[in-house]
Structures are given as C-alpha cells and as structure tokens.
mmCIF file of C-alpha atoms in Angstrom:
data_model
loop_
_atom_site.group_PDB
_atom_site.id
_atom_site.type_symbol
_atom_site.label_atom_id
_atom_site.label_comp_id
_atom_site.label_asym_id
_atom_site.label_seq_id
_atom_site.Cartn_x
_atom_site.Cartn_y
_atom_site.Cartn_z
ATOM 1 C CA UNK A 816 66.627 23.879 168.737
ATOM 2 C CA UNK A 817 69.894 24.442 166.838
ATOM 3 C CA UNK A 818 72.070 24.137 169.864
ATOM 4 C CA UNK A 819 73.470 27.661 169.565
ATOM 5 C CA UNK A 820 72.544 29.755 172.580
ATOM 6 C CA UNK A 821 72.496 33.448 172.590
ATOM 7 C CA UNK A 822 71.862 35.924 175.469
ATOM 8 C CA UNK A 823 70.196 38.230 176.147
ATOM 9 C CA UNK A 824 67.257 37.574 173.841
ATOM 10 C CA UNK A 825 65.981 41.109 174.139
ATOM 11 C CA UNK A 826 67.787 44.302 175.080
ATOM 12 C CA UNK A 827 66.704 47.956 175.167
ATOM 13 C CA UNK A 828 69.337 50.593 175.557
ATOM 14 C CA UNK A 829 69.900 54.268 175.007
ATOM 15 C CA UNK A 830 71.991 55.927 172.324
ATOM 16 C CA UNK A 831 75.683 56.234 173.277
ATOM 17 C CA UNK A 832 75.607 53.136 175.548
ATOM 18 C CA UNK A 833 77.637 49.961 175.207
ATOM 19 C CA UNK A 834 76.224 46.410 175.164
ATOM 20 C CA UNK A 835 77.599 42.977 175.085
ATOM 21 C CA UNK A 836 75.873 40.077 173.334
ATOM 22 C CA UNK A 837 76.840 36.474 174.130
ATOM 23 C CA UNK A 838 76.925 33.278 172.227
ATOM 24 C CA UNK A 839 77.661 29.657 173.019
ATOM 25 C CA UNK A 840 78.131 27.610 169.950
ATOM 26 C CA UNK A 841 76.863 24.168 169.421
ATOM 27 C CA UNK A 842 78.800 21.428 171.246
ATOM 28 C CA UNK A 843 81.945 20.541 169.237
ATOM 29 C CA UNK A 844 81.706 23.554 166.805
ATOM 30 C CA UNK A 845 84.940 25.572 166.666
ATOM 31 C CA UNK A 846 83.831 28.409 164.324
ATOM 32 C CA UNK A 847 81.433 31.196 165.296
ATOM 33 C CA UNK A 848 79.897 33.850 163.063
ATOM 34 C CA UNK A 849 78.103 36.975 163.791
ATOM 35 C CA UNK A 850 75.440 38.392 161.525
ATOM 36 C CA UNK A 851 73.108 41.456 161.733
ATOM 37 C CA UNK A 852 69.609 41.626 160.489
ATOM 38 C CA UNK A 853 67.797 44.979 160.352
ATOM 39 C CA UNK A 854 64.163 45.464 159.617
ATOM 40 C CA UNK A 855 63.425 44.589 156.019
ATOM 41 C CA UNK A 856 67.112 43.857 155.380
ATOM 42 C CA UNK A 857 68.889 40.681 154.749
ATOM 43 C CA UNK A 858 71.501 38.905 156.860
ATOM 44 C CA UNK A 859 74.651 40.944 156.914
ATOM 45 C CA UNK A 860 77.920 39.175 157.831
ATOM 46 C CA UNK A 861 79.864 40.936 160.573
ATOM 47 C CA UNK A 862 82.681 38.679 161.776
ATOM 48 C CA UNK A 863 83.897 35.081 161.953
ATOM 49 C CA UNK A 864 86.179 33.409 164.473
ATOM 50 C CA UNK A 865 87.778 29.908 164.419
ATOM 51 C CA UNK A 866 89.090 28.392 167.634
ATOM 52 C CA UNK A 867 89.877 31.768 169.105
ATOM 53 C CA UNK A 868 91.177 33.511 166.120
ATOM 54 C CA UNK A 869 89.539 36.007 163.760
ATOM 55 C CA UNK A 870 89.030 34.301 160.402
ATOM 56 C CA UNK A 871 87.024 36.751 158.292
ATOM 57 C CA UNK A 872 85.598 40.186 158.611
ATOM 58 C CA UNK A 873 82.528 41.742 156.949
ATOM 59 C CA UNK A 874 81.056 45.150 157.138
ATOM 60 C CA UNK A 875 81.568 45.495 160.827
ATOM 61 C CA UNK A 876 81.738 48.984 162.160
ATOM 62 C CA UNK A 877 84.749 50.247 164.055
ATOM 63 C CA UNK A 878 82.350 50.726 167.126
ATOM 64 C CA UNK A 879 81.711 46.938 167.141
ATOM 65 C CA UNK A 880 84.187 44.255 168.205
ATOM 66 C CA UNK A 881 83.982 40.572 169.036
ATOM 67 C CA UNK A 882 86.102 37.962 170.432
ATOM 68 C CA UNK A 883 85.995 34.163 170.938
ATOM 69 C CA UNK A 884 87.315 32.769 174.226
ATOM 70 C CA UNK A 885 89.303 29.648 174.988
ATOM 71 C CA UNK A 886 85.996 27.861 175.959
ATOM 72 C CA UNK A 887 84.774 28.818 172.425
ATOM 73 C CA UNK A 888 81.941 31.038 173.521
ATOM 74 C CA UNK A 889 81.954 34.498 171.815
ATOM 75 C CA UNK A 890 80.895 38.027 172.645
ATOM 76 C CA UNK A 891 79.943 40.861 170.361
ATOM 77 C CA UNK A 892 80.442 44.248 171.910
ATOM 78 C CA UNK A 893 78.490 47.138 170.439
ATOM 79 C CA UNK A 894 79.533 50.566 171.640
ATOM 80 C CA UNK A 895 78.500 54.292 171.043
ATOM 81 C CA UNK A 896 75.241 52.857 170.002
ATOM 82 C CA UNK A 897 73.004 54.840 167.495
ATOM 83 C CA UNK A 898 69.418 54.316 166.610
ATOM 84 C CA UNK A 899 70.489 52.656 163.335
ATOM 85 C CA UNK A 900 72.179 49.889 165.271
ATOM 86 C CA UNK A 901 68.689 48.505 166.354
ATOM 87 C CA UNK A 902 68.570 45.103 164.775
ATOM 88 C CA UNK A 903 68.530 41.305 165.384
ATOM 89 C CA UNK A 904 71.949 39.986 165.873
ATOM 90 C CA UNK A 905 72.484 36.402 165.208
ATOM 91 C CA UNK A 906 75.320 34.163 166.168
ATOM 92 C CA UNK A 907 76.004 31.026 164.267
ATOM 93 C CA UNK A 908 78.435 28.123 164.515
ATOM 94 C CA UNK A 909 79.905 25.385 162.470
ATOM 95 C CA UNK A 910 82.175 22.573 163.110
ATOM 96 C CA UNK A 911 85.071 24.017 161.143
ATOM 97 C CA UNK A 912 85.812 27.153 159.144
ATOM 98 C CA UNK A 913 85.652 25.598 155.835
ATOM 99 C CA UNK A 914 83.318 26.189 152.803
ATOM 100 C CA UNK A 915 80.475 23.751 152.602
ATOM 101 C CA UNK A 916 80.197 23.320 156.400
ATOM 102 C CA UNK A 917 76.587 23.943 157.456
ATOM 103 C CA UNK A 918 76.142 27.018 159.661
ATOM 104 C CA UNK A 919 73.612 26.713 162.502
ATOM 105 C CA UNK A 920 71.971 29.844 163.828
ATOM 106 C CA UNK A 921 70.864 30.852 167.252
ATOM 107 C CA UNK A 922 67.609 32.485 167.910
ATOM 108 C CA UNK A 923 69.138 35.989 168.003
ATOM 109 C CA UNK A 924 69.406 38.918 170.364
ATOM 110 C CA UNK A 925 66.864 41.727 169.641
ATOM 111 C CA UNK A 926 68.640 45.097 170.305
ATOM 112 C CA UNK A 927 66.577 48.248 170.410
ATOM 113 C CA UNK A 928 68.332 51.569 170.776
ATOM 114 C CA UNK A 929 66.119 54.430 171.919
ATOM 115 C CA UNK B 1367 82.657 39.052 145.186
ATOM 116 C CA UNK B 1368 80.053 36.395 145.705
ATOM 117 C CA UNK B 1369 76.450 37.472 144.929
ATOM 118 C CA UNK B 1370 73.171 35.825 145.570
ATOM 119 C CA UNK B 1371 69.777 36.969 144.234
ATOM 120 C CA UNK B 1372 66.431 35.416 145.193
ATOM 121 C CA UNK B 1373 63.174 35.932 143.363
ATOM 122 C CA UNK B 1374 60.348 36.583 143.873
ATOM 123 C CA UNK B 1375 60.704 38.889 146.861
ATOM 124 C CA UNK B 1376 57.273 37.764 148.033
ATOM 125 C CA UNK B 1377 54.868 34.872 146.983
ATOM 126 C CA UNK B 1378 51.340 34.379 147.989
ATOM 127 C CA UNK B 1379 49.809 30.984 147.340
ATOM 128 C CA UNK B 1380 46.586 29.301 148.132
ATOM 129 C CA UNK B 1381 46.859 26.097 150.221
ATOM 130 C CA UNK B 1382 47.727 23.200 147.855
ATOM 131 C CA UNK B 1383 48.910 25.521 145.091
ATOM 132 C CA UNK B 1384 52.433 24.366 144.137
ATOM 133 C CA UNK B 1385 55.220 26.792 143.090
ATOM 134 C CA UNK B 1386 58.997 27.417 142.991
ATOM 135 C CA UNK B 1387 61.415 29.812 144.585
ATOM 136 C CA UNK B 1388 64.517 30.787 142.640
ATOM 137 C CA UNK B 1389 68.001 31.548 143.930
ATOM 138 C CA UNK B 1390 70.656 32.613 141.397
ATOM 139 C CA UNK B 1391 74.251 33.060 142.301
ATOM 140 C CA UNK B 1392 77.587 34.416 141.064
ATOM 141 C CA UNK B 1393 80.546 32.785 142.660
ATOM 142 C CA UNK B 1394 84.114 32.316 141.869
ATOM 143 C CA UNK B 1395 83.728 28.610 142.371
ATOM 144 C CA UNK B 1396 80.730 26.872 143.705
ATOM 145 C CA UNK B 1397 81.487 25.281 147.069
ATOM 146 C CA UNK B 1398 77.884 24.450 148.002
ATOM 147 C CA UNK B 1399 74.546 26.121 148.406
ATOM 148 C CA UNK B 1400 72.371 26.259 151.457
ATOM 149 C CA UNK B 1401 68.622 26.673 151.963
ATOM 150 C CA UNK B 1402 67.267 28.110 155.260
ATOM 151 C CA UNK B 1403 63.797 28.837 156.548
ATOM 152 C CA UNK B 1404 63.224 31.855 158.777
ATOM 153 C CA UNK B 1405 60.094 32.567 160.810
ATOM 154 C CA UNK B 1406 59.511 36.058 161.965
ATOM 155 C CA UNK B 1407 61.737 37.171 164.789
ATOM 156 C CA UNK B 1408 63.506 33.732 164.867
ATOM 157 C CA UNK B 1409 66.949 32.416 163.703
ATOM 158 C CA UNK B 1410 67.294 30.801 160.268
ATOM 159 C CA UNK B 1411 66.646 27.108 160.416
ATOM 160 C CA UNK B 1412 68.777 24.869 158.178
ATOM 161 C CA UNK B 1413 66.902 22.927 155.486
ATOM 162 C CA UNK B 1414 69.292 21.714 152.723
ATOM 163 C CA UNK B 1415 72.859 21.731 151.516
ATOM 164 C CA UNK B 1416 73.425 21.073 147.709
ATOM 165 C CA UNK B 1417 77.010 20.536 146.491
ATOM 166 C CA UNK B 1418 76.968 19.976 142.747
ATOM 167 C CA UNK B 1419 74.743 20.580 139.710
ATOM 168 C CA UNK B 1420 72.025 18.057 139.266
ATOM 169 C CA UNK B 1421 71.816 17.431 142.939
ATOM 170 C CA UNK B 1422 68.277 17.222 144.491
ATOM 171 C CA UNK B 1423 67.186 16.992 148.055
ATOM 172 C CA UNK B 1424 63.752 16.543 149.521
ATOM 173 C CA UNK B 1425 62.078 17.212 152.906
ATOM 174 C CA UNK B 1426 58.406 16.864 153.309
ATOM 175 C CA UNK B 1427 56.852 19.247 150.813
ATOM 176 C CA UNK B 1428 60.075 20.929 149.813
ATOM 177 C CA UNK B 1429 62.480 19.829 147.107
ATOM 178 C CA UNK B 1430 65.681 21.792 146.451
ATOM 179 C CA UNK B 1431 67.556 21.433 142.991
ATOM 180 C CA UNK B 1432 70.805 22.883 141.854
ATOM 181 C CA UNK B 1433 72.049 23.912 138.426
ATOM 182 C CA UNK B 1434 75.470 25.558 137.580
ATOM 183 C CA UNK B 1435 73.867 29.087 137.898
ATOM 184 C CA UNK B 1436 70.785 28.757 140.089
ATOM 185 C CA UNK B 1437 68.845 26.739 142.631
ATOM 186 C CA UNK B 1438 65.062 26.183 142.911
ATOM 187 C CA UNK B 1439 63.083 25.477 146.046
ATOM 188 C CA UNK B 1440 59.940 23.689 144.865
ATOM 189 C CA UNK B 1441 57.046 23.636 147.276
ATOM 190 C CA UNK B 1442 54.412 20.979 146.502
ATOM 191 C CA UNK B 1443 50.858 21.346 147.785
ATOM 192 C CA UNK B 1444 51.908 23.863 150.533
ATOM 193 C CA UNK B 1445 50.120 24.327 153.718
ATOM 194 C CA UNK B 1446 49.864 27.496 155.852
ATOM 195 C CA UNK B 1447 52.509 26.326 158.194
ATOM 196 C CA UNK B 1448 54.942 26.580 155.282
ATOM 197 C CA UNK B 1449 54.586 30.420 155.444
ATOM 198 C CA UNK B 1450 58.083 31.792 156.300
ATOM 199 C CA UNK B 1451 60.974 33.538 154.549
ATOM 200 C CA UNK B 1452 63.168 31.177 152.682
ATOM 201 C CA UNK B 1453 66.877 32.098 152.366
ATOM 202 C CA UNK B 1454 69.526 30.699 150.207
ATOM 203 C CA UNK B 1455 73.245 31.161 150.857
ATOM 204 C CA UNK B 1456 76.610 30.394 149.450
ATOM 205 C CA UNK B 1457 79.676 29.636 151.509
ATOM 206 C CA UNK B 1458 82.989 31.345 151.019
ATOM 207 C CA UNK B 1459 86.385 29.657 151.238
ATOM 208 C CA UNK B 1460 86.613 30.708 154.973
ATOM 209 C CA UNK B 1461 83.218 29.125 155.641
ATOM 210 C CA UNK B 1462 81.148 32.237 156.082
ATOM 211 C CA UNK B 1463 77.998 32.392 153.967
ATOM 212 C CA UNK B 1464 76.626 35.172 151.718
ATOM 213 C CA UNK B 1465 72.847 35.328 152.016
ATOM 214 C CA UNK B 1466 70.250 36.380 149.514
ATOM 215 C CA UNK B 1467 67.520 38.713 150.726
ATOM 216 C CA UNK B 1468 64.942 35.996 150.897
ATOM 217 C CA UNK B 1469 61.536 35.102 149.466
ATOM 218 C CA UNK B 1470 58.737 35.623 151.854
ATOM 219 C CA UNK B 1471 56.111 32.924 151.309
ATOM 220 C CA UNK B 1472 52.449 33.316 152.486
ATOM 221 C CA UNK B 1473 50.205 30.289 152.114
ATOM 222 C CA UNK B 1474 46.568 31.117 152.624
ATOM 223 C CA UNK B 1475 44.065 28.415 153.809
#
C-alpha cells in the first residue's frame, strides 16, 4: 500500500458526460501528479500540483482540468468524454516538487466511456 | 526533451533463467533514475532510485545499475511471481517523471 488513495476505483460513463476523479496523497506529501495510461500505452503525464499551485503541465486536453485543495487532496475533472478517454488514471504524490524525489502511485481509477 | 527507451518490449524466461532489462535515457542533466514494477491493472510500485553512474541497488532477486547513458535491471534466478511490467523513469526539474514504455516480463515455471 503506497498510501495514495484514489476514488472511484472503477467508473463507467457515457460519451459527452463529465466525471471527477479524486486523490488523497500520502501523509506529508505536498506534490500531486496525474498520469493517464491507456491500453497498450505507457504512462502519460497530465499535470502536477505543488501545495495548491499548478507546477507542470503535460499533454492534458483542454476538456480536462485539475486542482489541488488546501487539504492537499486533488481532483481531476474530465468533461465532454469521448471513447478514447477510456483509460487508467493514476494519481501519484511526492514530498516536494523537486527532481529526485520518489513518486508514489495510487492504484488508479479505471474509466470506461461507452 | 527527456526521453526514455526500454528494451526489450517483452521478455519470456524460464524460472531460474537470469537476464537483464535495459533502460536508455537522453536527458539534459541526470537527476536520478527510478525503477518501478507494475502488475496488470495496478499502480506502479516503487523499486529503486539511482542517482549517479556506478551506483547499484539490490532487492531480493533484482539488482539495478546505472551508467551515464543507461540503466540495467538484472533479474537473478527469477520466479513466476516476478512476472510484471518493469518501468524506468527519469525526473524533471519540477519533479514529474518521464516514463519508458516498460518491459513486460513473463517467467514460466
């Protein structure tokens, strides 16, 4: 158990809908990361927050947004969902937002868009 | 832009047959290299961090080594429970990691 908690574990929704994925980082970690992993694809970095502020952005679609709240939990909002958005979405956390810091992953949220 | 390439894509071994996985990287400045293990449908599980060329770390049947251009994950006498996808990653200045596509290891009894 990494200590990173993600909810929901599984989610099935229809195209055009909007969903919110939630992440609680490990106790004491200030930085949160979101990654997407599609079938047969590697981990794609979406976005990073550090202590409530956006720190780095990857190939995140405009239909997706995220935020980190004062209690350090984070939410990833996916809207106008398309079939291609079906994937495993991982949240990860680290103590600080500095290179060399180990990133610990949650178990992921399986999103299926039908 | 940092790049990470892993080879082979897939590796099938007999139980007890030792081998190595490769991770080559191109980065503007090495700030460390991570190895993770990922089981199907699960989150990546942290294995090792290597910070400088020549460094080695071991955990049970796994040993990770680092040179200036690549890292190796050596698996000695693997068991079926070592079957998983092994990922390597390099961190950026901001702390996020760029991952390779992984090597899927299958160990047959």
